JSON list of C-alpha atoms in Angstrom, two decimals:
[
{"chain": "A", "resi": 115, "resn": "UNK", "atom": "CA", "xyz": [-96.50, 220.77, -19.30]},
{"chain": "A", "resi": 116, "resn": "UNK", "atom": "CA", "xyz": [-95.10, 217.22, -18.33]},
{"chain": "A", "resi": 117, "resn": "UNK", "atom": "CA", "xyz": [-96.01, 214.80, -21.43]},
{"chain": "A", "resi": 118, "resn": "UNK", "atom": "CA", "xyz": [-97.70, 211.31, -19.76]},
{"chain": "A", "resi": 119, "resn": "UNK", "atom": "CA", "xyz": [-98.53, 209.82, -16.82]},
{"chain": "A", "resi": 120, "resn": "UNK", "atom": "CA", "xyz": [-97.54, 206.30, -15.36]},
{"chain": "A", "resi": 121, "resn": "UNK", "atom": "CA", "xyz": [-100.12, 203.44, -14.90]},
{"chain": "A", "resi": 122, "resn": "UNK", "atom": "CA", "xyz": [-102.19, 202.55, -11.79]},
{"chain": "A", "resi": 123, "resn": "UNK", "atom": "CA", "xyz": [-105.13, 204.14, -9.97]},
{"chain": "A", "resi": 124, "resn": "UNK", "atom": "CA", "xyz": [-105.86, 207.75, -9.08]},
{"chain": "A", "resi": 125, "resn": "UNK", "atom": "CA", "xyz": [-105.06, 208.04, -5.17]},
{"chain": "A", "resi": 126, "resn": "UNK", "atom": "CA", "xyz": [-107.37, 209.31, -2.77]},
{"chain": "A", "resi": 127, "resn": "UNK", "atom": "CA", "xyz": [-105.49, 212.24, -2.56]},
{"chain": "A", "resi": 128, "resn": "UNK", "atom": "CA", "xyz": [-107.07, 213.36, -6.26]},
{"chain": "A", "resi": 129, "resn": "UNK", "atom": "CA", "xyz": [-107.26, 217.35, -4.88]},
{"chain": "A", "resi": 130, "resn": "UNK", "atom": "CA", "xyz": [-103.61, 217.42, -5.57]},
{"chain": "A", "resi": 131, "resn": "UNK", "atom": "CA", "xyz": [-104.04, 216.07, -9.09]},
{"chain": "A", "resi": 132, "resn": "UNK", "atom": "CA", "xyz": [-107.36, 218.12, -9.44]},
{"chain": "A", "resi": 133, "resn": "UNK", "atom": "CA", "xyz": [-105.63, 221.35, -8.33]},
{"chain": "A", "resi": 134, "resn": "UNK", "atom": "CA", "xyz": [-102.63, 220.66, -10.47]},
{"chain": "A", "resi": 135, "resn": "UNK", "atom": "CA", "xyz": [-104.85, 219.94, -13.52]},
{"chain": "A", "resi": 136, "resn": "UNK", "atom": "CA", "xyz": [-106.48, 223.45, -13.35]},
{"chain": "A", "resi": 137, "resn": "UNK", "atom": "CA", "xyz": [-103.28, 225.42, -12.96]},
{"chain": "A", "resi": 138, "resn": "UNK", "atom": "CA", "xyz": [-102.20, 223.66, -16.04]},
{"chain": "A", "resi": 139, "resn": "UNK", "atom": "CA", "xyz": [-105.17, 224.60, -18.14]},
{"chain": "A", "resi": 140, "resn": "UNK", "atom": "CA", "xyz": [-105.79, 221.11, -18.36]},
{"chain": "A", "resi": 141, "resn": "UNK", "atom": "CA", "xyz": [-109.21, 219.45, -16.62]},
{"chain": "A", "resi": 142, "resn": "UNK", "atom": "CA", "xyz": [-110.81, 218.46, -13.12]},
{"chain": "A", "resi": 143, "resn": "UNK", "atom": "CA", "xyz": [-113.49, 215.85, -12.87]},
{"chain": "A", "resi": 144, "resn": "UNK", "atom": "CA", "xyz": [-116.43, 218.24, -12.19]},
{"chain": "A", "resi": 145, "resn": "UNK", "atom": "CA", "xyz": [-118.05, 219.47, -15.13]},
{"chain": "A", "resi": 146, "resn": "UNK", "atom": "CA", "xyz": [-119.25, 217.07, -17.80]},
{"chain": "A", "resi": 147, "resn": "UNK", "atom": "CA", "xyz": [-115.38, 215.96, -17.70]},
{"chain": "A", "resi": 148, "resn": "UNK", "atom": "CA", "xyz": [-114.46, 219.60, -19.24]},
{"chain": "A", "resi": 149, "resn": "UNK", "atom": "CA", "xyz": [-110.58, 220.08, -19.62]},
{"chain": "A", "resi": 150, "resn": "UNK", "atom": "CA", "xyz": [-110.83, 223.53, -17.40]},
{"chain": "A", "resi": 151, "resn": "UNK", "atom": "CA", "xyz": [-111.73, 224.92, -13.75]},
{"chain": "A", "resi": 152, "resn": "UNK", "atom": "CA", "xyz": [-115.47, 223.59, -12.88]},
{"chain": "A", "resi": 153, "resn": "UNK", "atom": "CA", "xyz": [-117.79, 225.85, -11.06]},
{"chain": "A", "resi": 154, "resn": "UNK", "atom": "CA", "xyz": [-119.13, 229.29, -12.28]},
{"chain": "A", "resi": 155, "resn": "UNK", "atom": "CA", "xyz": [-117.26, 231.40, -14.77]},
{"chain": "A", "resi": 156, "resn": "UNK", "atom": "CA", "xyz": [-115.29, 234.22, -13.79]},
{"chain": "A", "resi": 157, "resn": "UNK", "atom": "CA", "xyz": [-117.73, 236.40, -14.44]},
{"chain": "A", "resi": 158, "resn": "UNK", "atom": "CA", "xyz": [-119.54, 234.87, -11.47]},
{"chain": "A", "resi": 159, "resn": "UNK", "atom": "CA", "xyz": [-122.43, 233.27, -13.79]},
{"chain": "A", "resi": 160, "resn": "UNK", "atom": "CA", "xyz": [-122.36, 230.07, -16.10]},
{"chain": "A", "resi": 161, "resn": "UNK", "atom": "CA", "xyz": [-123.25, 230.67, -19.53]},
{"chain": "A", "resi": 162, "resn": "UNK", "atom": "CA", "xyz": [-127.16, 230.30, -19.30]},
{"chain": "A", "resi": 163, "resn": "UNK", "atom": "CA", "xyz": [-128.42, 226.66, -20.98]},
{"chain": "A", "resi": 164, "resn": "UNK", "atom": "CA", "xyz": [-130.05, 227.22, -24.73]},
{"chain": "A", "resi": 165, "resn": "UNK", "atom": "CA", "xyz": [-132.70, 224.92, -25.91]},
{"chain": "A", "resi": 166, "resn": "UNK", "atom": "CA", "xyz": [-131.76, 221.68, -26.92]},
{"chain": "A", "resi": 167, "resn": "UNK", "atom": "CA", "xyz": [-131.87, 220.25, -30.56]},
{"chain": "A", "resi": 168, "resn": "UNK", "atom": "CA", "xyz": [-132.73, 216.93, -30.98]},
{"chain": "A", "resi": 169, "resn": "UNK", "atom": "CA", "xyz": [-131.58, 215.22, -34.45]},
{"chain": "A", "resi": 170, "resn": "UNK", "atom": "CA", "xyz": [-131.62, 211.87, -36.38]},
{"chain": "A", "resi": 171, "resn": "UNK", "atom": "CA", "xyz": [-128.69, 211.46, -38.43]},
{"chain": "A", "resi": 172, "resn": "UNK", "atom": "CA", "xyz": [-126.19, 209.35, -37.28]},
{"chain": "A", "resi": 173, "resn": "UNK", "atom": "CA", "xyz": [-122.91, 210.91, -35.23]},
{"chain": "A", "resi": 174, "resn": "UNK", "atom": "CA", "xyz": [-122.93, 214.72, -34.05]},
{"chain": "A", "resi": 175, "resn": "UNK", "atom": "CA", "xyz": [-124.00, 218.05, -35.14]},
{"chain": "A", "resi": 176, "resn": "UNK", "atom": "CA", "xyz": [-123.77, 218.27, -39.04]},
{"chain": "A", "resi": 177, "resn": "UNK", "atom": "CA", "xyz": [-120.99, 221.07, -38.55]},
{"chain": "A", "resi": 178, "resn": "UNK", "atom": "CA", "xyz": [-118.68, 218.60, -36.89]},
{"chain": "A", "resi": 179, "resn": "UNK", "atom": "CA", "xyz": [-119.16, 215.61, -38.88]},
{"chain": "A", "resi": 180, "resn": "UNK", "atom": "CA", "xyz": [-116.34, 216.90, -41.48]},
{"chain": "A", "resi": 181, "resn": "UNK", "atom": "CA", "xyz": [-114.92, 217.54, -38.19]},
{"chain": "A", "resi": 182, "resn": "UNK", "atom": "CA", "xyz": [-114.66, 214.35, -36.46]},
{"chain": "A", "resi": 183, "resn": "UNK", "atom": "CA", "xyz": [-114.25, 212.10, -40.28]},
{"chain": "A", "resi": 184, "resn": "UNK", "atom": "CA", "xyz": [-110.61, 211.46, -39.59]},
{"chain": "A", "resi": 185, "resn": "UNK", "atom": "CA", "xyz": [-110.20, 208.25, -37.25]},
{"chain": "A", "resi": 186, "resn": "UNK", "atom": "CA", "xyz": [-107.17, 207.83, -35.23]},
{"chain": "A", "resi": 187, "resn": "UNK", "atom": "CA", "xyz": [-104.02, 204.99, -35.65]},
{"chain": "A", "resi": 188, "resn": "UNK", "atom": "CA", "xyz": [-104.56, 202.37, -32.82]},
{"chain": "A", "resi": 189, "resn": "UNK", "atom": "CA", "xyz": [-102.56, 202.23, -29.55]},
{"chain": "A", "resi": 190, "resn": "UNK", "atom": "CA", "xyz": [-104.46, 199.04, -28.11]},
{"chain": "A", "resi": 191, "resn": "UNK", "atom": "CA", "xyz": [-107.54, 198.26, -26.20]},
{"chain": "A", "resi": 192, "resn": "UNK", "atom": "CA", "xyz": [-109.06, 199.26, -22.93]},
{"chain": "A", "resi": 193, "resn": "UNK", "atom": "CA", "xyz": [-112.02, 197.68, -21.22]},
{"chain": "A", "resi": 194, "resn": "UNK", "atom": "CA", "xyz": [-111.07, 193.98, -21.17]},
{"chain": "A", "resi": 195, "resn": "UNK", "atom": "CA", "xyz": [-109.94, 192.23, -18.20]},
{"chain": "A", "resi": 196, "resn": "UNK", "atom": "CA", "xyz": [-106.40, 193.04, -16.95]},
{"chain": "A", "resi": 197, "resn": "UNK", "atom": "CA", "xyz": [-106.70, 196.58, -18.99]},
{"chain": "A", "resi": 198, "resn": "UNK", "atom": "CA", "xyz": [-105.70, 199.59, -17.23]},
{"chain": "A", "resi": 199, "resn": "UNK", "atom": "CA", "xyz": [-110.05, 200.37, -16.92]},
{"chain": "A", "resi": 200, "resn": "UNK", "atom": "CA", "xyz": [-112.20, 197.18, -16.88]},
{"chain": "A", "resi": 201, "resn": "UNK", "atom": "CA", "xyz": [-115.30, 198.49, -18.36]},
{"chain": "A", "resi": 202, "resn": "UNK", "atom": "CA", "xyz": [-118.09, 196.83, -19.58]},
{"chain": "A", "resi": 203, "resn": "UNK", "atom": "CA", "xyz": [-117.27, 197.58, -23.01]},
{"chain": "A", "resi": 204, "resn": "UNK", "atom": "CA", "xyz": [-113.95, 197.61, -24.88]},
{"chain": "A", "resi": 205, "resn": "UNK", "atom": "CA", "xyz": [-112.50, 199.98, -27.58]},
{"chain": "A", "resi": 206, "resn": "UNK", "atom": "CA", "xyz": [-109.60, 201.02, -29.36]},
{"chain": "A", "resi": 207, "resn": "UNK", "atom": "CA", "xyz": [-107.03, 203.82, -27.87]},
{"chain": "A", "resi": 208, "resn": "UNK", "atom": "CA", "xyz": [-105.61, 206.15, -30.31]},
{"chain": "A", "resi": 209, "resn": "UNK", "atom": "CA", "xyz": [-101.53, 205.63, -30.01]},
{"chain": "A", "resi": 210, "resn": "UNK", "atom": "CA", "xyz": [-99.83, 207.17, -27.19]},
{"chain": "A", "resi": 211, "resn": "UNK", "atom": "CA", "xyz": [-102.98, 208.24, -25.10]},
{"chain": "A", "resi": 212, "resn": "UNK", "atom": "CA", "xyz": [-102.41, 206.80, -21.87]},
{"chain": "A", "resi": 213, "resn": "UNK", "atom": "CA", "xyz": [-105.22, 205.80, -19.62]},
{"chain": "A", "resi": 214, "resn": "UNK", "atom": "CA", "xyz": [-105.65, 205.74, -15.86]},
{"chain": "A", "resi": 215, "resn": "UNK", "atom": "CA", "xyz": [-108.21, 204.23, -14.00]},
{"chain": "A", "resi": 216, "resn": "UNK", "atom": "CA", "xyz": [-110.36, 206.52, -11.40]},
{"chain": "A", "resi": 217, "resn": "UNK", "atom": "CA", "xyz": [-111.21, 205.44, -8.15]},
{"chain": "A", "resi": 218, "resn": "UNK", "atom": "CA", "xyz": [-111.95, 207.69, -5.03]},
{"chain": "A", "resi": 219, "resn": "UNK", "atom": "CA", "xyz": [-113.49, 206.49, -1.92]},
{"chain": "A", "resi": 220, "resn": "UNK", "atom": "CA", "xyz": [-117.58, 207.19, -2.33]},
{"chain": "A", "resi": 221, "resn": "UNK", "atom": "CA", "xyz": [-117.26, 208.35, 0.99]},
{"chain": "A", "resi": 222, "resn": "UNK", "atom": "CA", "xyz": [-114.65, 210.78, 0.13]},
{"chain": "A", "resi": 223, "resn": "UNK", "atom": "CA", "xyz": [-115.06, 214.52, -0.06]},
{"chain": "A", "resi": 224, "resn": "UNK", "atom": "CA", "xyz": [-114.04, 214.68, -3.66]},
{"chain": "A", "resi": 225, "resn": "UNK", "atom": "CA", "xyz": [-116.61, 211.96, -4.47]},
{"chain": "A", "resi": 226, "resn": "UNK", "atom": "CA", "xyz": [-118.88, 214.17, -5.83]},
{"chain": "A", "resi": 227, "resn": "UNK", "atom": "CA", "xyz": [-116.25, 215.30, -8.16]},
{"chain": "A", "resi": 228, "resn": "UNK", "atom": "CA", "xyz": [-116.18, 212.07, -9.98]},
{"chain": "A", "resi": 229, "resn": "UNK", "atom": "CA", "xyz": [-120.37, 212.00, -10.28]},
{"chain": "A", "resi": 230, "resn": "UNK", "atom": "CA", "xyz": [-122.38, 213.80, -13.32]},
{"chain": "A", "resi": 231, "resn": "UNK", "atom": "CA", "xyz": [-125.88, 213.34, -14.17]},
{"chain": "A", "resi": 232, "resn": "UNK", "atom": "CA", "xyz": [-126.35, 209.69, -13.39]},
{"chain": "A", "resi": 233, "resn": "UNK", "atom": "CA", "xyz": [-122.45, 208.42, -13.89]},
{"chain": "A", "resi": 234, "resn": "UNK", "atom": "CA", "xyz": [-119.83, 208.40, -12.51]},
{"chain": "A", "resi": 235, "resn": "UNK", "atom": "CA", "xyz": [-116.11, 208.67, -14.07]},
{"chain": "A", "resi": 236, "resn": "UNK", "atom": "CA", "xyz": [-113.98, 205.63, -14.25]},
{"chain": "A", "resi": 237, "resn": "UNK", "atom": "CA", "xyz": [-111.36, 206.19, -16.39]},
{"chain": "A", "resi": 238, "resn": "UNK", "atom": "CA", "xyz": [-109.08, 209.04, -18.26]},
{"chain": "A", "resi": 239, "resn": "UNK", "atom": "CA", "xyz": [-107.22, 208.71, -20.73]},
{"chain": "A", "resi": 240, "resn": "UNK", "atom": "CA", "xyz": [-104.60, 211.67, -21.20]},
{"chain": "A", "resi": 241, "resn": "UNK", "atom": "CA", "xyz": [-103.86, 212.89, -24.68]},
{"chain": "A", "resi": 242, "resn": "UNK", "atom": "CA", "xyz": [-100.84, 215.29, -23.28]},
{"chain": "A", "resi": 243, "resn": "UNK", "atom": "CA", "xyz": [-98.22, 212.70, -24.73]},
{"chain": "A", "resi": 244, "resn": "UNK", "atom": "CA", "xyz": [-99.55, 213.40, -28.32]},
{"chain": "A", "resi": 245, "resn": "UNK", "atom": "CA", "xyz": [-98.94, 217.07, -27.77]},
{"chain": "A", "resi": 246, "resn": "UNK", "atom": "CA", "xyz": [-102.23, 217.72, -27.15]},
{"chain": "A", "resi": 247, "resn": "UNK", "atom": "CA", "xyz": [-104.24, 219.08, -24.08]},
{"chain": "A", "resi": 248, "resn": "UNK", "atom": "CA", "xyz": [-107.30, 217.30, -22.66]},
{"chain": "A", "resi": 249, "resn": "UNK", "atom": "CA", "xyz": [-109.06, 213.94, -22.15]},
{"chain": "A", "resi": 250, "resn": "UNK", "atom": "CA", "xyz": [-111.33, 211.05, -23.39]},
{"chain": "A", "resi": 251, "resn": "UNK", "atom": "CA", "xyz": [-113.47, 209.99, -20.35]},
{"chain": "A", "resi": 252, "resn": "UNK", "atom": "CA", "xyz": [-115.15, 206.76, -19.42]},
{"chain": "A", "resi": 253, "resn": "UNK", "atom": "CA", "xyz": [-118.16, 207.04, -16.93]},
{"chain": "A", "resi": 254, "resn": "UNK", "atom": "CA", "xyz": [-120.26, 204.47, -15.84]},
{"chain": "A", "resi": 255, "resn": "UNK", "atom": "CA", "xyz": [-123.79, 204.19, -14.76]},
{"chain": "A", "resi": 256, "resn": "UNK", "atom": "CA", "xyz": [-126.01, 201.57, -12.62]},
{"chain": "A", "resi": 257, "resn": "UNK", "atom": "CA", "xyz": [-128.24, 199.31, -14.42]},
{"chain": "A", "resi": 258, "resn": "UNK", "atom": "CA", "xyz": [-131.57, 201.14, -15.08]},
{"chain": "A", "resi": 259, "resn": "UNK", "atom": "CA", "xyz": [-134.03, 201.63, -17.79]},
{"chain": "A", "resi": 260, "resn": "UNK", "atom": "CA", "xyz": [-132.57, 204.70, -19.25]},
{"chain": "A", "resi": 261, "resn": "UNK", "atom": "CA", "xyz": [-131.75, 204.98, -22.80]},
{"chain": "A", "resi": 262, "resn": "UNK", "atom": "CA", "xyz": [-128.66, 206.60, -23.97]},
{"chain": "A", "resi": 263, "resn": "UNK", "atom": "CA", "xyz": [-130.17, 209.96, -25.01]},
{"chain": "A", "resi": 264, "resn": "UNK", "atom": "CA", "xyz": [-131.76, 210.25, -21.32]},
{"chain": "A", "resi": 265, "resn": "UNK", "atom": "CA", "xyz": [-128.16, 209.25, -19.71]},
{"chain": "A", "resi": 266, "resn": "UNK", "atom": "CA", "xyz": [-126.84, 211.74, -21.61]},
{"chain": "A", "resi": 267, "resn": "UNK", "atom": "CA", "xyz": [-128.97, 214.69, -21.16]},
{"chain": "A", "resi": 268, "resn": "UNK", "atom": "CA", "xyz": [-128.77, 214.11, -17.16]},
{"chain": "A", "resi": 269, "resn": "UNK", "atom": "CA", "xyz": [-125.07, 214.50, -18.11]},
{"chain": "A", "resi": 270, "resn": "UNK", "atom": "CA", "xyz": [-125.02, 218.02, -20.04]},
{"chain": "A", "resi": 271, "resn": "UNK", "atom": "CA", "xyz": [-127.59, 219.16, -17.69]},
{"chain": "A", "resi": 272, "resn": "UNK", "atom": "CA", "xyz": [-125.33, 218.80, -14.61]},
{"chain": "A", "resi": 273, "resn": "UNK", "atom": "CA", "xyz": [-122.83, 220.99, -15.98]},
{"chain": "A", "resi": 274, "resn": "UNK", "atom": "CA", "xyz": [-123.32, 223.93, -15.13]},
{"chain": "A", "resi": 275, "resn": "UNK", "atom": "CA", "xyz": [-120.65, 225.08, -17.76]},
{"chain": "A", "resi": 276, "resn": "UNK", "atom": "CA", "xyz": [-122.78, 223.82, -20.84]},
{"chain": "A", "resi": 277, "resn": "UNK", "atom": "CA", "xyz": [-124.26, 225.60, -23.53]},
{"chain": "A", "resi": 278, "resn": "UNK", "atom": "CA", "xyz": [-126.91, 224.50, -26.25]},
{"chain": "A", "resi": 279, "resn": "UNK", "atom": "CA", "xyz": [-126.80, 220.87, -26.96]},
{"chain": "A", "resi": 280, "resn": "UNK", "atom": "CA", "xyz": [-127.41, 218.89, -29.82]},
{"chain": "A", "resi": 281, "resn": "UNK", "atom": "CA", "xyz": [-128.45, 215.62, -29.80]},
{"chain": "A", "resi": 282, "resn": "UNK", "atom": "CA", "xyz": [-128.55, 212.49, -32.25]},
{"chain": "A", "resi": 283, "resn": "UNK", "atom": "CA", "xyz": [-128.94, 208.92, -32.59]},
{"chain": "A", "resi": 284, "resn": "UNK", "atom": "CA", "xyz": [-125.71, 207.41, -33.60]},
{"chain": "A", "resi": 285, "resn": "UNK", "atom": "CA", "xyz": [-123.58, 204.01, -34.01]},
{"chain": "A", "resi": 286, "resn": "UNK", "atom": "CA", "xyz": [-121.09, 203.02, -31.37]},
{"chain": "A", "resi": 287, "resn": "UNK", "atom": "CA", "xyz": [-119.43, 199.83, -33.46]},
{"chain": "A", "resi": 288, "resn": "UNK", "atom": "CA", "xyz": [-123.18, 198.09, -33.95]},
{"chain": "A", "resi": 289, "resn": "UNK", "atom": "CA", "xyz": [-124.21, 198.90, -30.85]},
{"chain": "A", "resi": 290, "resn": "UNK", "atom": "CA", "xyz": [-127.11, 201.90, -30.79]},
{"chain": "A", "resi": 291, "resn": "UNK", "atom": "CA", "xyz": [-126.12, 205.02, -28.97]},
{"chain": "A", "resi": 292, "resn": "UNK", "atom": "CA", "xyz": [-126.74, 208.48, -28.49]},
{"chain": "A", "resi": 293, "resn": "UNK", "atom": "CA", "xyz": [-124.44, 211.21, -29.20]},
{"chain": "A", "resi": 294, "resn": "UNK", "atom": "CA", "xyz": [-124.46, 215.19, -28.06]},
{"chain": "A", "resi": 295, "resn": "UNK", "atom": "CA", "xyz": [-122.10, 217.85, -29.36]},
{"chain": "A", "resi": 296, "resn": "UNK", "atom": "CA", "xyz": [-122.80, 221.07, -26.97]},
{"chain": "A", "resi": 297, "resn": "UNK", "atom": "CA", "xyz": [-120.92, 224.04, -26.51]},
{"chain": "A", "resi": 298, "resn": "UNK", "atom": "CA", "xyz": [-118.80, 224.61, -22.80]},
{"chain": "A", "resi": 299, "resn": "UNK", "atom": "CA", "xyz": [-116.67, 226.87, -21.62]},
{"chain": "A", "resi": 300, "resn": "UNK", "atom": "CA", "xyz": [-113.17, 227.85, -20.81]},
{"chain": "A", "resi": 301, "resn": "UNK", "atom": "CA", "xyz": [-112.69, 229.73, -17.66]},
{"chain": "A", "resi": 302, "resn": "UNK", "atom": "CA", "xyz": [-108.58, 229.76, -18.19]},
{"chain": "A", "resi": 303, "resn": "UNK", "atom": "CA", "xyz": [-109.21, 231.25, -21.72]},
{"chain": "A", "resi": 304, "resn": "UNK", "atom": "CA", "xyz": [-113.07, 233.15, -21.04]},
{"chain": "A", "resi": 305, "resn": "UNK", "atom": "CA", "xyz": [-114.19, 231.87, -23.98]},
{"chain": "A", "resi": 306, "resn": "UNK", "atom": "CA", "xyz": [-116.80, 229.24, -25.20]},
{"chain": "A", "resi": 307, "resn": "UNK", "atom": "CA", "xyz": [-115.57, 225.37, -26.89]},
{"chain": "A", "resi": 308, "resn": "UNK", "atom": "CA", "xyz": [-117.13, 222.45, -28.53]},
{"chain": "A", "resi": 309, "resn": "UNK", "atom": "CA", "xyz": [-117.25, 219.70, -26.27]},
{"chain": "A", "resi": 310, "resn": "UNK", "atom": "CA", "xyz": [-119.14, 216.03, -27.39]},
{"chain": "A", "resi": 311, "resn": "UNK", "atom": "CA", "xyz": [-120.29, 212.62, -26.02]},
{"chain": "A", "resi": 312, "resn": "UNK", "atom": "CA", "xyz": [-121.67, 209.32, -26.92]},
{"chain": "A", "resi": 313, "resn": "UNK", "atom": "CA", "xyz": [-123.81, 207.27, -24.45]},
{"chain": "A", "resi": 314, "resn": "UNK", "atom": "CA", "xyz": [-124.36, 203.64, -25.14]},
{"chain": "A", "resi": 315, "resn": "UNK", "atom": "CA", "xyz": [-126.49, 200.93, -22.75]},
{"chain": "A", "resi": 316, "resn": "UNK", "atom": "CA", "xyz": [-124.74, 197.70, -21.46]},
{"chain": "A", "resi": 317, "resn": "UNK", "atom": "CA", "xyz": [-126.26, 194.77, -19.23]},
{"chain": "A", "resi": 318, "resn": "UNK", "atom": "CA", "xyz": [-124.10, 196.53, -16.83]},
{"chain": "A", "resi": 319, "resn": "UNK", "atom": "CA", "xyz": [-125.16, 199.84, -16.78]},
{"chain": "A", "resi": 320, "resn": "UNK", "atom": "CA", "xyz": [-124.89, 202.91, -19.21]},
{"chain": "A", "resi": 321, "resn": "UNK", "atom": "CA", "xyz": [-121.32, 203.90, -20.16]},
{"chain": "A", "resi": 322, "resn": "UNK", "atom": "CA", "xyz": [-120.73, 207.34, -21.49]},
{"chain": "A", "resi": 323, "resn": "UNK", "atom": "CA", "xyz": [-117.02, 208.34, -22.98]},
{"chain": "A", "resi": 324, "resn": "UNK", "atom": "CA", "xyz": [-116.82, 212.26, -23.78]},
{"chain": "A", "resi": 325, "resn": "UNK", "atom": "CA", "xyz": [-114.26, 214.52, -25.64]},
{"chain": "A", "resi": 326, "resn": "UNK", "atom": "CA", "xyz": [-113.29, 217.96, -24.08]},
{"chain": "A", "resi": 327, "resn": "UNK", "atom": "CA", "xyz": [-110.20, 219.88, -24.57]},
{"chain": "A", "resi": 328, "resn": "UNK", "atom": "CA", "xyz": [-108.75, 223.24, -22.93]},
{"chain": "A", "resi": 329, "resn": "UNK", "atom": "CA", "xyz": [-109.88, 224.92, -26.56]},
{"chain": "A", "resi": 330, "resn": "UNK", "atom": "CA", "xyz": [-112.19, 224.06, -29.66]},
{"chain": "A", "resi": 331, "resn": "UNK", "atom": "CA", "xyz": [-108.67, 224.18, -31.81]},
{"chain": "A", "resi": 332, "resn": "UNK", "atom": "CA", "xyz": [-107.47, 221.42, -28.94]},
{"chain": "A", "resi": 333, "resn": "UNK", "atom": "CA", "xyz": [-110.64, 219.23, -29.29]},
{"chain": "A", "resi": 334, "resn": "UNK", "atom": "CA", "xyz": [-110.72, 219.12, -32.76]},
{"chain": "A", "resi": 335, "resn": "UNK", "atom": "CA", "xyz": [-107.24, 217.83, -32.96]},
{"chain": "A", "resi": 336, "resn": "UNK", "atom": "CA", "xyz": [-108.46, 214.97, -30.56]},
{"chain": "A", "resi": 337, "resn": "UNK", "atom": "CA", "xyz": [-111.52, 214.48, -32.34]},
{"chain": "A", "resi": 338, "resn": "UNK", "atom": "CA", "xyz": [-109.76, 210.92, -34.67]},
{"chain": "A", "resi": 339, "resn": "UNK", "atom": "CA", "xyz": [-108.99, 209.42, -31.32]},
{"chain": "A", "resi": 340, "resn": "UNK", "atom": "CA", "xyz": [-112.80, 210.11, -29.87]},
{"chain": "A", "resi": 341, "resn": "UNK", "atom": "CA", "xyz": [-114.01, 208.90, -33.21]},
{"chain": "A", "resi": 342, "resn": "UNK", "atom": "CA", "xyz": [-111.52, 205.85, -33.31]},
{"chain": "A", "resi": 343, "resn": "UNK", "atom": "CA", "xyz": [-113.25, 204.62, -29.66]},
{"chain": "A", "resi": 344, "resn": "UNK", "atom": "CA", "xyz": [-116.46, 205.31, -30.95]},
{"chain": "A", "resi": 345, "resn": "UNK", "atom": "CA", "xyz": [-116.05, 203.47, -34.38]},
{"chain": "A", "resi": 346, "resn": "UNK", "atom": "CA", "xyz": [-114.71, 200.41, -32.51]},
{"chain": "A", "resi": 347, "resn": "UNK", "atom": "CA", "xyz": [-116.49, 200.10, -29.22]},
{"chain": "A", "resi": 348, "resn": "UNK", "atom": "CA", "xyz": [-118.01, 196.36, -28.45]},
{"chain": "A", "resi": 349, "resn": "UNK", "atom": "CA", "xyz": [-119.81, 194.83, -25.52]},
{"chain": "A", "resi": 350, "resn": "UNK", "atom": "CA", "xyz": [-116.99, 193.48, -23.22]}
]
């Protein structure tokens, strides 16, 4: 696996990248972001949705809260102008994840690669030169009266890859948000993986950053850098 990326924009040509990302194990943009092949499973079917939980404690599913404790060293910020993504919120980046901005022509055929629910993704930021395998992903909504939990079930329920969801209010820095932790699933490996996102609202539209990994073992090793955005996130 080659460790990093260089800076700039995702080309047009993303099918390479996309194509190469799946042979590696690694993640298209389809799929609620997950770090694996989107589409059906290879046994022809996605794994058929489960009811969703809804909960009020702050963060994720209780299970993952010992989880996800553990908050990543910094790296620097992302979101503010002249950042690698200008978002309309900023955060921290765990040390050594490298971020890349997406953008693919909306007329393009892999457009609809880059939309989920009502977002769509603007920025990845690569955890392969930590040694680990998978993403944190920015996407961005249009100004609407949705509130995060709404933005973020539209999200789980366009992958078709997703499992039972749980949802909760949470804390992004001292903004409110909405969390899920839901269960996906590996197509490389056949076998299911946590998977979690937080949805906040912005004068600019609903931004939604969300963990995968090719494996639970792989997302819970990226869960301090997930938490480190989360803990630090500000209006930008």
């Amino acid at each position: 696996m080659t460790r990093g990326h260089g800076r700039g924009r995702v080309p047009v040509a993303l099918a390479a990248t996309v194509a190469a990302m799946t042979l590696a194990g690694c993640s298209s943009p389809a799929g609620a972001g997950s770090d694996g092949p989107a589409g059906p499973t290879a046994a022809g079917s996605p794994p058929a949705k489960a009811a969703e939980k809804v909960g009020t404690d702050k963060g994720a599913a209780d299970a993952d809260k010992v989880e996800a404790a553990e908050v990543a060293a910094k790296g620097g910020r992302l979101g503010g102008p002249g950042s690698e993504c200008e978002l309309p919120v900023t955060f921290d980046l765990a040390a050594h994840w490298k971020p890349k901005e997406v953008d693919v022509d909306p007329d393009s055929v892999l457009a609809e690669l880059t939309e989920q629910g009502t977002v769509k993704l603007v920025c990845e930021i690569d955890a392969k030169p930590t040694g680990n395998i998978g993403f944190l992903r920015v996407w961005r909504g249009k100004a609407s009266g949705d509130d995060p939990q709404a933005v973020l079930k539209a999200f789980v329920a366009d992958d078709p890859q997703a499992g039972e969801a749980t949802y909760t209010r949470a804390k992004a820095g001292a903004l409110a948000a909405a969390e899920v932790g839901y269960t996906g699933h590996s197509e490389l490996l056949d076998e299911s993986k946590k998977e979690r996102a937080f949805a906040v609202s912005t004068p600019d539209g609903p931004v939604v950053v969300h963990l995968g990994g090719m494996d639970t073992e792989e997302h819970t090793a990226m869960l301090p850098a997930y938490e480190l955005a989360k803990k630090s996130l500000k209006l930008g």
